[in-house]
PDB file of C-alpha atoms in Angstrom:
ATOM      1  CA  MET Z   1       0.027  -0.042   0.011  1.00 47.00           C
ATOM      2  CA  SER Z   2       1.473   3.322  -1.011  1.00 51.00           C
ATOM      3  CA  ALA Z   3       2.013   6.335   1.244  1.00 49.00           C
ATOM      4  CA  THR Z   4      -1.284   7.824   2.535  1.00 58.00           C
ATOM      5  CA  PRO Z   5      -2.113  11.109   0.774  1.00 65.00           C
ATOM      6  CA  PRO Z   6      -2.413  14.003   3.353  1.00 74.00           C
ATOM      7  CA  VAL Z   7      -6.008  14.542   2.670  1.00 76.00           C
ATOM      8  CA  ALA Z   8      -6.924  11.027   3.208  1.00 77.00           C
ATOM      9  CA  ALA Z   9      -4.690  11.021   6.495  1.00 82.00           C
ATOM     10  CA  GLY Z  10      -6.732  13.959   7.656  1.00 84.00           C
ATOM     11  CA  LEU Z  11     -10.023  12.155   6.859  1.00 87.00           C
ATOM     12  CA  VAL Z  12      -8.970   9.140   8.717  1.00 86.00           C
ATOM     13  CA  ARG Z  13      -8.199  11.336  11.737  1.00 88.00           C
ATOM     14  CA  LEU Z  14     -11.641  12.873  11.605  1.00 88.00           C
ATOM     15  CA  ALA Z  15     -12.921   9.150  11.391  1.00 88.00           C
ATOM     16  CA  ASN Z  16     -11.053   8.249  14.475  1.00 88.00           C
ATOM     17  CA  GLN Z  17     -12.302  11.460  16.291  1.00 90.00           C
ATOM     18  CA  ALA Z  18     -16.064  10.503  15.245  1.00 88.00           C
ATOM     19  CA  LEU Z  19     -15.555   7.008  16.491  1.00 86.00           C
ATOM     20  CA  GLU Z  20     -14.213   8.111  19.883  1.00 90.00           C
ATOM     21  CA  ALA Z  21     -17.251  10.466  20.281  1.00 90.00           C
ATOM     22  CA  GLY Z  22     -19.505   7.460  19.868  1.00 91.00           C
ATOM     23  CA  ASP Z  23     -20.493   8.245  16.160  1.00 92.00           C
ATOM     24  CA  PRO Z  24     -19.800   5.270  14.062  1.00 92.00           C
ATOM     25  CA  SER Z  25     -21.960   6.434  11.193  1.00 93.00           C
ATOM     26  CA  THR Z  26     -19.945   9.698  10.571  1.00 93.00           C
ATOM     27  CA  ALA Z  27     -16.767   7.845  11.136  1.00 92.00           C
ATOM     28  CA  ALA Z  28     -17.697   5.418   8.246  1.00 93.00           C
ATOM     29  CA  GLU Z  29     -18.591   8.566   6.005  1.00 93.00           C
ATOM     30  CA  ARG Z  30     -15.188   9.914   6.692  1.00 92.00           C
ATOM     31  CA  LEU Z  31     -13.396   6.559   5.821  1.00 92.00           C
ATOM     32  CA  VAL Z  32     -15.479   6.362   2.413  1.00 93.00           C
ATOM     33  CA  GLU Z  33     -14.163   9.885   1.611  1.00 91.00           C
ATOM     34  CA  ALA Z  34     -10.568   8.879   2.417  1.00 90.00           C
ATOM     35  CA  ALA Z  35     -10.929   5.890   0.262  1.00 90.00           C
ATOM     36  CA  ASP Z  36     -12.179   8.083  -2.471  1.00 87.00           C
ATOM     37  CA  VAL Z  37      -9.036  10.198  -2.164  1.00 85.00           C
ATOM     38  CA  HIS Z  38      -6.923   6.967  -2.825  1.00 77.00           C
ATOM     39  CA  GLY Z  39      -8.835   6.387  -5.985  1.00 71.00           C
ATOM     40  CA  SER Z  40      -7.390   3.993  -8.510  1.00 66.00           C
ATOM     41  CA  THR Z  41      -3.821   4.992  -7.724  1.00 76.00           C
ATOM     42  CA  ASP Z  42      -3.840   2.746  -4.546  1.00 83.00           C
ATOM     43  CA  PRO Z  43      -6.592   0.096  -4.809  1.00 87.00           C
ATOM     44  CA  ARG Z  44      -5.544  -1.962  -1.828  1.00 88.00           C
ATOM     45  CA  GLY Z  45      -5.391   1.147   0.286  1.00 87.00           C
ATOM     46  CA  ARG Z  46      -8.898   2.137  -0.829  1.00 88.00           C
ATOM     47  CA  ALA Z  47     -10.159  -1.173  -0.308  1.00 90.00           C
ATOM     48  CA  VAL Z  48      -8.861  -1.524   3.342  1.00 90.00           C
ATOM     49  CA  LEU Z  49     -10.595   1.872   4.240  1.00 92.00           C
ATOM     50  CA  LEU Z  50     -13.817   0.783   2.586  1.00 93.00           C
ATOM     51  CA  SER Z  51     -13.839  -2.568   4.550  1.00 91.00           C
ATOM     52  CA  GLN Z  52     -13.230  -0.432   7.861  1.00 92.00           C
ATOM     53  CA  ALA Z  53     -16.087   1.580   6.718  1.00 94.00           C
ATOM     54  CA  ALA Z  54     -18.384  -1.186   6.132  1.00 92.00           C
ATOM     55  CA  VAL Z  55     -17.926  -2.390   9.669  1.00 91.00           C
ATOM     56  CA  LEU Z  56     -18.734   0.918  11.077  1.00 93.00           C
ATOM     57  CA  PHE Z  57     -21.906   1.191   8.826  1.00 92.00           C
ATOM     58  CA  ARG Z  58     -23.149  -2.098  10.087  1.00 90.00           C
ATOM     59  CA  LEU Z  59     -22.455  -1.054  13.663  1.00 91.00           C
ATOM     60  CA  ALA Z  60     -24.388   1.991  12.866  1.00 93.00           C
ATOM     61  CA  ASP Z  61     -27.452   0.051  11.478  1.00 91.00           C
ATOM     62  CA  ARG Z  62     -26.693   1.279   7.829  1.00 93.00           C
ATOM     63  CA  ALA Z  63     -26.906  -2.280   6.264  1.00 91.00           C
ATOM     64  CA  ASP Z  64     -27.303  -1.025   2.711  1.00 92.00           C
ATOM     65  CA  ASP Z  65     -24.299   1.359   3.086  1.00 93.00           C
ATOM     66  CA  ALA Z  66     -22.211  -1.463   4.699  1.00 92.00           C
ATOM     67  CA  ALA Z  67     -23.015  -3.863   1.854  1.00 92.00           C
ATOM     68  CA  THR Z  68     -22.139  -1.224  -0.670  1.00 94.00           C
ATOM     69  CA  ALA Z  69     -18.767  -0.351   0.956  1.00 93.00           C
ATOM     70  CA  ALA Z  70     -17.828  -4.020   1.528  1.00 92.00           C
ATOM     71  CA  ARG Z  71     -18.842  -5.030  -2.106  1.00 93.00           C
ATOM     72  CA  THR Z  72     -16.775  -2.121  -3.513  1.00 93.00           C
ATOM     73  CA  ALA Z  73     -13.920  -3.265  -1.420  1.00 92.00           C
ATOM     74  CA  TRP Z  74     -14.217  -6.729  -2.843  1.00 91.00           C
ATOM     75  CA  ASP Z  75     -14.170  -5.601  -6.447  1.00 91.00           C
ATOM     76  CA  THR Z  76     -11.642  -2.791  -5.923  1.00 88.00           C
ATOM     77  CA  THR Z  77      -8.328  -5.088  -5.121  1.00 86.00           C
ATOM     78  CA  ALA Z  78      -6.887  -8.293  -6.140  1.00 86.00           C
ATOM     79  CA  ASP Z  79      -5.084  -8.452  -2.576  1.00 87.00           C
ATOM     80  CA  VAL Z  80      -6.505 -11.726  -1.197  1.00 89.00           C
ATOM     81  CA  GLY Z  81      -6.418 -10.669   2.534  1.00 89.00           C
ATOM     82  CA  THR Z  82      -8.278  -7.386   1.797  1.00 88.00           C
ATOM     83  CA  ARG Z  83     -10.874  -9.349  -0.197  1.00 90.00           C
ATOM     84  CA  ARG Z  84     -11.206 -11.954   2.583  1.00 91.00           C
ATOM     85  CA  ALA Z  85     -11.953  -9.209   5.035  1.00 90.00           C
ATOM     86  CA  ALA Z  86     -14.415  -7.698   2.710  1.00 91.00           C
ATOM     87  CA  ALA Z  87     -16.004 -11.135   2.125  1.00 93.00           C
ATOM     88  CA  VAL Z  88     -16.483 -11.711   5.775  1.00 92.00           C
ATOM     89  CA  GLU Z  89     -17.985  -8.265   6.334  1.00 91.00           C
ATOM     90  CA  LEU Z  90     -20.550  -8.990   3.481  1.00 93.00           C
ATOM     91  CA  SER Z  91     -21.448 -12.145   5.361  1.00 93.00           C
ATOM     92  CA  GLU Z  92     -22.028 -10.322   8.594  1.00 91.00           C
ATOM     93  CA  VAL Z  93     -24.290  -7.617   6.760  1.00 91.00           C
ATOM     94  CA  ALA Z  94     -26.261 -10.563   5.055  1.00 91.00           C
ATOM     95  CA  ARG Z  95     -26.544 -12.572   8.435  1.00 90.00           C
ATOM     96  CA  SER Z  96     -27.842  -9.389  10.276  1.00 88.00           C
ATOM     97  CA  SER Z  97     -30.161  -8.800   7.391  1.00 87.00           C
ATOM     98  CA  GLY Z  98     -31.739 -12.101   7.800  1.00 88.00           C
ATOM     99  CA  ASP Z  99     -30.188 -13.852   4.782  1.00 90.00           C
ATOM    100  CA  PRO Z 100     -28.071 -16.919   5.900  1.00 88.00           C
ATOM    101  CA  ASP Z 101     -27.687 -18.257   2.386  1.00 89.00           C
ATOM    102  CA  THR Z 102     -25.842 -15.257   1.157  1.00 91.00           C
ATOM    103  CA  ALA Z 103     -23.969 -14.934   4.522  1.00 92.00           C
ATOM    104  CA  ALA Z 104     -22.646 -18.590   4.118  1.00 91.00           C
ATOM    105  CA  ALA Z 105     -21.928 -18.004   0.241  1.00 92.00           C
ATOM    106  CA  TRP Z 106     -19.594 -14.972   1.144  1.00 93.00           C
ATOM    107  CA  LEU Z 107     -17.874 -16.999   3.977  1.00 93.00           C
ATOM    108  CA  TYR Z 108     -17.103 -19.811   1.466  1.00 91.00           C
ATOM    109  CA  ARG Z 109     -15.488 -17.255  -0.760  1.00 92.00           C
ATOM    110  CA  ALA Z 110     -13.342 -16.107   2.248  1.00 91.00           C
ATOM    111  CA  LEU Z 111     -12.130 -19.602   3.221  1.00 90.00           C
ATOM    112  CA  PRO Z 112      -9.424 -20.331   0.655  1.00 88.00           C
ATOM    113  CA  SER Z 113      -7.053 -17.553   1.435  1.00 85.00           C
ATOM    114  CA  ALA Z 114      -7.371 -17.763   5.227  1.00 88.00           C
ATOM    115  CA  ASP Z 115      -4.554 -18.981   7.550  1.00 87.00           C
ATOM    116  CA  PRO Z 116      -5.286 -22.037   9.784  1.00 86.00           C
ATOM    117  CA  VAL Z 117      -6.826 -20.196  12.703  1.00 85.00           C
ATOM    118  CA  GLY Z 118      -8.717 -17.680  10.391  1.00 87.00           C
ATOM    119  CA  ARG Z 119      -9.957 -20.617   8.615  1.00 90.00           C
ATOM    120  CA  ALA Z 120     -11.289 -22.307  11.551  1.00 89.00           C
ATOM    121  CA  ARG Z 121     -13.032 -19.280  12.892  1.00 87.00           C
ATOM    122  CA  ILE Z 122     -14.693 -18.672   9.423  1.00 92.00           C
ATOM    123  CA  LEU Z 123     -15.806 -22.377   9.727  1.00 91.00           C
ATOM    124  CA  VAL Z 124     -17.319 -21.740  13.168  1.00 88.00           C
ATOM    125  CA  LYS Z 125     -19.422 -18.891  11.584  1.00 90.00           C
ATOM    126  CA  LEU Z 126     -20.332 -21.227   8.733  1.00 91.00           C
ATOM    127  CA  ALA Z 127     -21.362 -24.085  11.017  1.00 88.00           C
ATOM    128  CA  ASN Z 128     -23.692 -21.625  12.835  1.00 85.00           C
ATOM    129  CA  LEU Z 129     -25.086 -20.283   9.850  1.00 88.00           C
ATOM    130  CA  GLU Z 130     -25.959 -23.679   8.324  1.00 86.00           C
ATOM    131  CA  ALA Z 131     -27.341 -24.816  11.438  1.00 83.00           C
ATOM    132  CA  ALA Z 132     -29.562 -21.748  11.479  1.00 80.00           C
ATOM    133  CA  ALA Z 133     -30.783 -22.502   7.866  1.00 83.00           C
ATOM    134  CA  GLY Z 134     -31.501 -26.150   8.876  1.00 82.00           C
ATOM    135  CA  ARG Z 135     -28.711 -27.510   6.953  1.00 85.00           C
ATOM    136  CA  PHE Z 136     -27.403 -29.645   9.613  1.00 84.00           C
ATOM    137  CA  THR Z 137     -25.227 -31.968   7.576  1.00 84.00           C
ATOM    138  CA  ALA Z 138     -23.132 -29.040   6.282  1.00 86.00           C
ATOM    139  CA  ALA Z 139     -23.070 -27.495   9.909  1.00 86.00           C
ATOM    140  CA  VAL Z 140     -21.650 -30.694  11.298  1.00 85.00           C
ATOM    141  CA  ARG Z 141     -19.209 -30.925   8.510  1.00 88.00           C
ATOM    142  CA  ALA Z 142     -17.913 -27.408   8.950  1.00 89.00           C
ATOM    143  CA  GLY Z 143     -17.886 -27.674  12.778  1.00 87.00           C
ATOM    144  CA  GLU Z 144     -15.750 -30.932  12.584  1.00 88.00           C
ATOM    145  CA  GLU Z 145     -13.247 -29.322  10.282  1.00 89.00           C
ATOM    146  CA  ALA Z 146     -13.240 -26.052  12.585  1.00 90.00           C
ATOM    147  CA  ALA Z 147     -12.719 -28.140  15.676  1.00 89.00           C
ATOM    148  CA  GLY Z 148      -9.928 -29.939  13.973  1.00 89.00           C
ATOM    149  CA  ALA Z 149      -8.197 -26.996  12.776  1.00 88.00           C
ATOM    150  CA  LEU Z 150      -8.416 -25.387  16.318  1.00 88.00           C
ATOM    151  CA  GLU Z 151      -6.702 -28.432  17.890  1.00 85.00           C
ATOM    152  CA  GLY Z 152      -4.109 -28.290  15.231  1.00 85.00           C
ATOM    153  CA  THR Z 153      -3.222 -24.908  15.916  1.00 84.00           C
ATOM    154  CA  GLY Z 154      -3.180 -25.195  19.785  1.00 87.00           C
ATOM    155  CA  HIS Z 155      -6.508 -23.627  20.670  1.00 86.00           C
ATOM    156  CA  ALA Z 156      -7.946 -26.755  22.569  1.00 84.00           C
ATOM    157  CA  GLY Z 157     -10.297 -24.923  24.705  1.00 85.00           C
ATOM    158  CA  GLU Z 158     -11.904 -23.177  21.819  1.00 86.00           C
ATOM    159  CA  ALA Z 159     -12.092 -26.496  20.053  1.00 88.00           C
ATOM    160  CA  VAL Z 160     -14.184 -28.117  22.895  1.00 89.00           C
ATOM    161  CA  ARG Z 161     -16.754 -25.371  22.662  1.00 86.00           C
ATOM    162  CA  VAL Z 162     -16.810 -25.762  18.821  1.00 87.00           C
ATOM    163  CA  ARG Z 163     -17.411 -29.547  19.340  1.00 89.00           C
ATOM    164  CA  LEU Z 164     -20.191 -28.856  21.795  1.00 89.00           C
ATOM    165  CA  GLU Z 165     -22.026 -26.796  19.227  1.00 85.00           C
ATOM    166  CA  LEU Z 166     -21.431 -29.664  16.834  1.00 86.00           C
ATOM    167  CA  GLY Z 167     -23.132 -31.946  19.422  1.00 89.00           C
ATOM    168  CA  GLY Z 168     -26.007 -29.611  19.455  1.00 86.00           C
ATOM    169  CA  ALA Z 169     -26.201 -29.708  15.587  1.00 84.00           C
ATOM    170  CA  LEU Z 170     -26.085 -33.410  15.508  1.00 86.00           C
ATOM    171  CA  LEU Z 171     -28.894 -33.547  18.005  1.00 88.00           C
ATOM    172  CA  ALA Z 172     -30.982 -31.254  15.774  1.00 84.00           C
ATOM    173  CA  ALA Z 173     -29.987 -33.439  12.882  1.00 82.00           C
ATOM    174  CA  GLY Z 174     -31.624 -36.426  14.569  1.00 85.00           C
ATOM    175  CA  ASP Z 175     -28.506 -38.176  15.435  1.00 87.00           C
ATOM    176  CA  PRO Z 176     -28.562 -38.413  19.390  1.00 90.00           C
ATOM    177  CA  ALA Z 177     -26.179 -41.314  19.487  1.00 90.00           C
ATOM    178  CA  ARG Z 178     -23.443 -39.447  17.584  1.00 88.00           C
ATOM    179  CA  ALA Z 179     -24.204 -36.320  19.607  1.00 90.00           C
ATOM    180  CA  THR Z 180     -23.728 -38.293  22.757  1.00 93.00           C
ATOM    181  CA  PHE Z 181     -20.453 -39.569  21.784  1.00 92.00           C
ATOM    182  CA  VAL Z 182     -19.172 -35.928  20.754  1.00 90.00           C
ATOM    183  CA  VAL Z 183     -20.387 -34.521  24.024  1.00 94.00           C
ATOM    184  CA  GLU Z 184     -18.870 -37.149  26.111  1.00 93.00           C
ATOM    185  CA  GLN Z 185     -15.525 -36.632  24.340  1.00 90.00           C
ATOM    186  CA  CYS Z 186     -15.981 -32.926  25.144  1.00 92.00           C
ATOM    187  CA  LEU Z 187     -16.819 -33.288  28.725  1.00 94.00           C
ATOM    188  CA  ALA Z 188     -13.690 -35.502  29.285  1.00 93.00           C
ATOM    189  CA  ALA Z 189     -11.483 -32.846  27.655  1.00 90.00           C
ATOM    190  CA  ALA Z 190     -13.304 -30.146  29.652  1.00 92.00           C
ATOM    191  CA  ARG Z 191     -12.485 -32.160  32.999  1.00 94.00           C
ATOM    192  CA  ALA Z 192      -9.082 -32.641  31.951  1.00 91.00           C
ATOM    193  CA  ARG Z 193      -8.543 -28.875  31.754  1.00 90.00           C
ATOM    194  CA  ASP Z 194     -10.927 -28.240  34.670  1.00 94.00           C
ATOM    195  CA  ASP Z 195     -12.838 -25.768  32.383  1.00 94.00           C
ATOM    196  CA  ALA Z 196     -15.828 -25.209  34.514  1.00 96.00           C
ATOM    197  CA  ALA Z 197     -17.556 -23.102  31.634  1.00 94.00           C
ATOM    198  CA  ALA Z 198     -17.135 -25.718  29.157  1.00 94.00           C
ATOM    199  CA  LEU Z 199     -18.345 -28.354  31.490  1.00 96.00           C
ATOM    200  CA  ALA Z 200     -21.465 -26.498  32.170  1.00 97.00           C
ATOM    201  CA  GLU Z 201     -22.090 -26.086  28.366  1.00 94.00           C
ATOM    202  CA  GLY Z 202     -21.473 -29.696  27.956  1.00 95.00           C
ATOM    203  CA  HIS Z 203     -23.849 -30.714  30.565  1.00 97.00           C
ATOM    204  CA  LEU Z 204     -26.591 -28.698  29.088  1.00 96.00           C
ATOM    205  CA  VAL Z 205     -26.215 -30.342  25.664  1.00 94.00           C
ATOM    206  CA  ALA Z 206     -26.177 -33.653  27.581  1.00 96.00           C
ATOM    207  CA  MET Z 207     -29.481 -32.775  29.045  1.00 97.00           C
ATOM    208  CA  ALA Z 208     -30.931 -31.830  25.751  1.00 95.00           C
ATOM    209  CA  ILE Z 209     -29.922 -35.170  24.609  1.00 95.00           C
ATOM    210  CA  ALA Z 210     -31.482 -36.995  27.486  1.00 96.00           C
ATOM    211  CA  LEU Z 211     -34.844 -34.886  27.074  1.00 95.00           C
ATOM    212  CA  ARG Z 212     -34.819 -36.003  23.416  1.00 93.00           C
ATOM    213  CA  ARG Z 213     -34.615 -39.722  24.649  1.00 93.00           C
ATOM    214  CA  GLY Z 214     -37.341 -38.977  27.218  1.00 94.00           C
ATOM    215  CA  ASP Z 215     -35.024 -39.743  30.017  1.00 96.00           C
ATOM    216  CA  ASP Z 216     -35.994 -37.167  32.544  1.00 96.00           C
ATOM    217  CA  VAL Z 217     -33.767 -38.668  35.338  1.00 96.00           C
ATOM    218  CA  ARG Z 218     -30.618 -38.419  33.404  1.00 97.00           C
ATOM    219  CA  ALA Z 219     -31.673 -34.975  32.169  1.00 97.00           C
ATOM    220  CA  GLY Z 220     -32.213 -33.930  35.758  1.00 97.00           C
ATOM    221  CA  ALA Z 221     -28.755 -35.081  36.754  1.00 98.00           C
ATOM    222  CA  ALA Z 222     -27.095 -33.269  33.762  1.00 98.00           C
ATOM    223  CA  ALA Z 223     -29.027 -30.107  34.584  1.00 98.00           C
ATOM    224  CA  ALA Z 224     -27.906 -30.225  38.186  1.00 98.00           C
ATOM    225  CA  SER Z 225     -24.146 -30.758  36.973  1.00 98.00           C
ATOM    226  CA  ALA Z 226     -24.567 -27.760  34.499  1.00 98.00           C
ATOM    227  CA  ARG Z 227     -25.994 -25.629  37.264  1.00 98.00           C
ATOM    228  CA  ALA Z 228     -23.127 -26.329  39.564  1.00 98.00           C
ATOM    229  CA  GLU Z 229     -20.392 -25.834  36.899  1.00 98.00           C
ATOM    230  CA  ALA Z 230     -21.973 -22.651  35.665  1.00 98.00           C
ATOM    231  CA  LEU Z 231     -21.889 -21.278  39.449  1.00 97.00           C
ATOM    232  CA  ARG Z 232     -18.238 -22.297  39.712  1.00 97.00           C
ATOM    233  CA  ALA Z 233     -17.393 -20.539  36.562  1.00 96.00           C
ATOM    234  CA  GLY Z 234     -19.550 -17.435  37.305  1.00 96.00           C
ATOM    235  CA  SER Z 235     -21.448 -17.884  34.008  1.00 96.00           C
ATOM    236  CA  ALA Z 236     -24.883 -16.430  34.445  1.00 97.00           C
ATOM    237  CA  VAL Z 237     -26.561 -17.563  31.038  1.00 96.00           C
ATOM    238  CA  PRO Z 238     -25.826 -21.309  31.453  1.00 96.00           C
ATOM    239  CA  TYR Z 239     -26.730 -21.064  35.168  1.00 97.00           C
ATOM    240  CA  LEU Z 240     -30.166 -19.833  34.322  1.00 97.00           C
ATOM    241  CA  ALA Z 241     -30.712 -22.299  31.611  1.00 97.00           C
ATOM    242  CA  ALA Z 242     -29.953 -25.027  33.887  1.00 98.00           C
ATOM    243  CA  ALA Z 243     -32.118 -23.678  36.702  1.00 98.00           C
ATOM    244  CA  ALA Z 244     -35.022 -23.109  34.240  1.00 98.00           C
ATOM    245  CA  ALA Z 245     -34.529 -26.742  33.031  1.00 97.00           C
ATOM    246  CA  GLN Z 246     -34.549 -27.919  36.618  1.00 98.00           C
ATOM    247  CA  ALA Z 247     -37.846 -26.070  37.151  1.00 98.00           C
ATOM    248  CA  ARG Z 248     -39.542 -27.511  34.043  1.00 97.00           C
ATOM    249  CA  LEU Z 249     -38.638 -30.981  35.154  1.00 98.00           C
ATOM    250  CA  ALA Z 250     -39.817 -30.474  38.431  1.00 98.00           C
ATOM    251  CA  GLU Z 251     -43.036 -29.200  37.144  1.00 97.00           C
ATOM    252  CA  THR Z 252     -43.475 -32.135  34.848  1.00 96.00           C
ATOM    253  CA  ALA Z 253     -43.130 -34.393  37.762  1.00 96.00           C
ATOM    254  CA  GLY Z 254     -45.658 -32.654  39.680  1.00 96.00           C
ATOM    255  CA  ASP Z 255     -43.492 -31.017  42.160  1.00 97.00           C
ATOM    256  CA  ARG Z 256     -44.476 -27.372  41.950  1.00 97.00           C
ATOM    257  CA  VAL Z 257     -42.819 -26.487  45.173  1.00 97.00           C
ATOM    258  CA  GLY Z 258     -39.576 -27.826  43.603  1.00 97.00           C
ATOM    259  CA  ALA Z 259     -40.295 -25.864  40.357  1.00 98.00           C
ATOM    260  CA  TYR Z 260     -40.655 -22.732  42.394  1.00 98.00           C
ATOM    261  CA  GLY Z 261     -37.760 -23.243  44.484  1.00 97.00           C
ATOM    262  CA  SER Z 262     -35.369 -23.739  41.543  1.00 98.00           C
ATOM    263  CA  LEU Z 263     -36.185 -20.330  40.322  1.00 98.00           C
ATOM    264  CA  ALA Z 264     -36.305 -18.653  43.601  1.00 97.00           C
ATOM    265  CA  VAL Z 265     -32.737 -19.849  44.416  1.00 97.00           C
ATOM    266  CA  ALA Z 266     -31.796 -18.709  40.755  1.00 98.00           C
ATOM    267  CA  TRP Z 267     -33.031 -15.114  41.486  1.00 97.00           C
ATOM    268  CA  VAL Z 268     -30.898 -14.796  44.574  1.00 96.00           C
ATOM    269  CA  THR Z 269     -27.802 -16.435  42.958  1.00 97.00           C
ATOM    270  CA  LEU Z 270     -27.844 -14.453  39.739  1.00 97.00           C
ATOM    271  CA  GLY Z 271     -28.389 -11.405  41.807  1.00 96.00           C
ATOM    272  CA  ASP Z 272     -24.892 -12.155  43.370  1.00 96.00           C
ATOM    273  CA  LEU Z 273     -23.456 -12.933  40.005  1.00 95.00           C
ATOM    274  CA  VAL Z 274     -24.762  -9.966  37.801  1.00 95.00           C
ATOM    275  CA  GLY Z 275     -26.410  -7.654  40.309  1.00 95.00           C
ATOM    276  CA  ARG Z 276     -29.782  -7.676  41.860  1.00 94.00           C
ATOM    277  CA  GLU Z 277     -31.676  -5.917  38.968  1.00 96.00           C
ATOM    278  CA  ALA Z 278     -30.083  -7.862  36.345  1.00 96.00           C
ATOM    279  CA  GLY Z 279     -30.768 -11.083  38.117  1.00 95.00           C
ATOM    280  CA  ARG Z 280     -34.349 -10.119  38.689  1.00 96.00           C
ATOM    281  CA  ALA Z 281     -34.860  -9.431  34.963  1.00 96.00           C
ATOM    282  CA  MET Z 282     -33.507 -12.857  34.102  1.00 97.00           C
ATOM    283  CA  VAL Z 283     -35.632 -14.929  36.443  1.00 97.00           C
ATOM    284  CA  GLU Z 284     -38.953 -12.959  37.029  1.00 97.00           C
ATOM    285  CA  PRO Z 285     -40.435 -13.597  33.620  1.00 96.00           C
ATOM    286  CA  LEU Z 286     -39.967 -17.411  34.213  1.00 97.00           C
ATOM    287  CA  LEU Z 287     -41.794 -17.037  37.839  1.00 97.00           C
ATOM    288  CA  LEU Z 288     -44.422 -15.012  36.017  1.00 97.00           C
ATOM    289  CA  ASP Z 289     -44.973 -17.927  33.381  1.00 97.00           C
ATOM    290  CA  LEU Z 290     -45.397 -20.386  36.228  1.00 97.00           C
ATOM    291  CA  ARG Z 291     -47.994 -18.162  37.910  1.00 97.00           C
ATOM    292  CA  GLN Z 292     -49.907 -17.649  34.689  1.00 97.00           C
ATOM    293  CA  GLY Z 293     -49.833 -21.295  34.099  1.00 97.00           C
ATOM    294  CA  TRP Z 294     -50.811 -22.509  37.474  1.00 97.00           C
ATOM    295  CA  GLY Z 295     -53.049 -19.787  38.637  1.00 97.00           C
ATOM    296  CA  ALA Z 296     -52.372 -17.296  41.185  1.00 97.00           C
ATOM    297  CA  GLY Z 297     -53.850 -19.522  43.985  1.00 97.00           C
ATOM    298  CA  ALA Z 298     -51.704 -22.595  43.132  1.00 97.00           C
ATOM    299  CA  PHE Z 299     -48.591 -20.491  42.547  1.00 97.00           C
ATOM    300  CA  ASP Z 300     -49.113 -18.665  46.094  1.00 97.00           C
ATOM    301  CA  GLN Z 301     -49.596 -22.069  47.667  1.00 97.00           C
ATOM    302  CA  ALA Z 302     -46.285 -23.356  46.133  1.00 97.00           C
ATOM    303  CA  ARG Z 303     -44.311 -20.260  47.070  1.00 97.00           C
ATOM    304  CA  SER Z 304     -45.675 -20.603  50.777  1.00 96.00           C
ATOM    305  CA  ALA Z 305     -44.663 -24.317  50.869  1.00 96.00           C
ATOM    306  CA  TYR Z 306     -41.328 -23.429  49.587  1.00 96.00           C
ATOM    307  CA  GLU Z 307     -40.762 -20.734  52.219  1.00 94.00           C
ATOM    308  CA  ASP Z 308     -42.014 -23.049  54.861  1.00 92.00           C
ATOM    309  CA  ARG Z 309     -39.408 -25.595  53.878  1.00 91.00           C
ATOM    310  CA  ARG Z 310     -36.670 -22.965  54.094  1.00 90.00           C
ATOM    311  CA  ARG Z 311     -37.843 -21.867  57.617  1.00 88.00           C
ATOM    312  CA  ALA Z 312     -38.094 -25.555  58.850  1.00 84.00           C
ATOM    313  CA  ALA Z 313     -34.537 -26.230  57.455  1.00 82.00           C
ATOM    314  CA  ARG Z 314     -33.225 -23.283  59.323  1.00 81.00           C
ATOM    315  CA  GLU Z 315     -34.913 -24.034  62.452  1.00 75.00           C
ATOM    316  CA  GLY Z 316     -34.049 -27.708  62.270  1.00 73.00           C
ATOM    317  CA  ARG Z 317     -37.777 -28.844  62.291  1.00 66.00           C
ATOM    318  CA  PRO Z 318     -39.847 -31.000  59.870  1.00 67.00           C
ATOM    319  CA  SER Z 319     -41.657 -28.893  57.203  1.00 62.00           C
ATOM    320  CA  ARG Z 320     -45.505 -29.031  57.136  1.00 59.00           C
TER     321      ARG Z 320
END
C-alpha cells in the first residue's frame, strides 16, 4: 500500500475522532471519503478503508451502506487478505439482514485464502449459519473441520466449545447417538482442563440429548451438573438455562414446590453474579410464566410451601 495522501490521512483522523465520540456513522462516512481520495492509484489502500467503513456502517445499522462499501472493497483490489476481510464483512451484513444463504456464500469465498486459525474461525461462523438454515449435515461438516483446525493450532479450549456446538447440531439433525459420543468426548476434555464453563455447556447439551430420549432422570442429573459448573465458572446464562430446565422437570414431575424453589434460588444466585436488578430481570419472567400457567392461588401455595421448607430447615424442624 502506497503512502497515504495528506487529505486522506486527515479524513482518517476525523473518522477516529467521530468514533471516539461514539458516532460510527460519521466515522464510516469519513473513511469512505478517505477511500475516494486514494482512487485508482492505490486500490488496496482504498479497499482497506472501505472494509473498515463497512464494519462501522453495520454497527450504525446502515446495512445497505455497509454492503455497498464491502462489495466495492471486494471489487476494488486483487489483494487476497483485503478481499477476505470484505467477504467476511459482506457475510456479517447478510446475516444481520436475515439472509443466511448469502452470508454462507460469502464465507465460502473467504475460506481459501485464510490462515489455519482464521480458517477455523470462518468455519465456526459457517457451522452456525448452516445450522440456523436447517442444513445440519453441512453444519456438522464445517464444525468438525473447525474443531480439528483449532486443535491443530493449539486452541484446545476453543475446540471443545466448537465440538459442543457440533453436538447440538447433531442432535438437531436427529442423530442423538453421535451427539452423545461428541459431548462425552468434550466433557472428558473439559474435565482434564478443569474448564468449568465448558463443563456447564457440555452438561446442558447432555441434558438436551436426555430430554430428546425421554430420560428425565438423566436430564435432571445433567441439569444439576450444569448448574453447579456454571456457578463455579460464574457464568450467568448457562446457570439460568440449567435452573429453568430443573424447574420444568420438577413441574413435569408434579413438584410445583421444587419448580418454584429452583427459580427462587436462581433469583438470589444470579443477583450475586450479575447484580440484583439484572438477576431479577432474568428470573422474574420465568416465575410469572409459572404463575400464569398454574393460576395465582396454586402459585402462592407453592411459594408458601417452599418458604415453609426453608424456615423449617433453618430451625431444624420438619416442614409442614
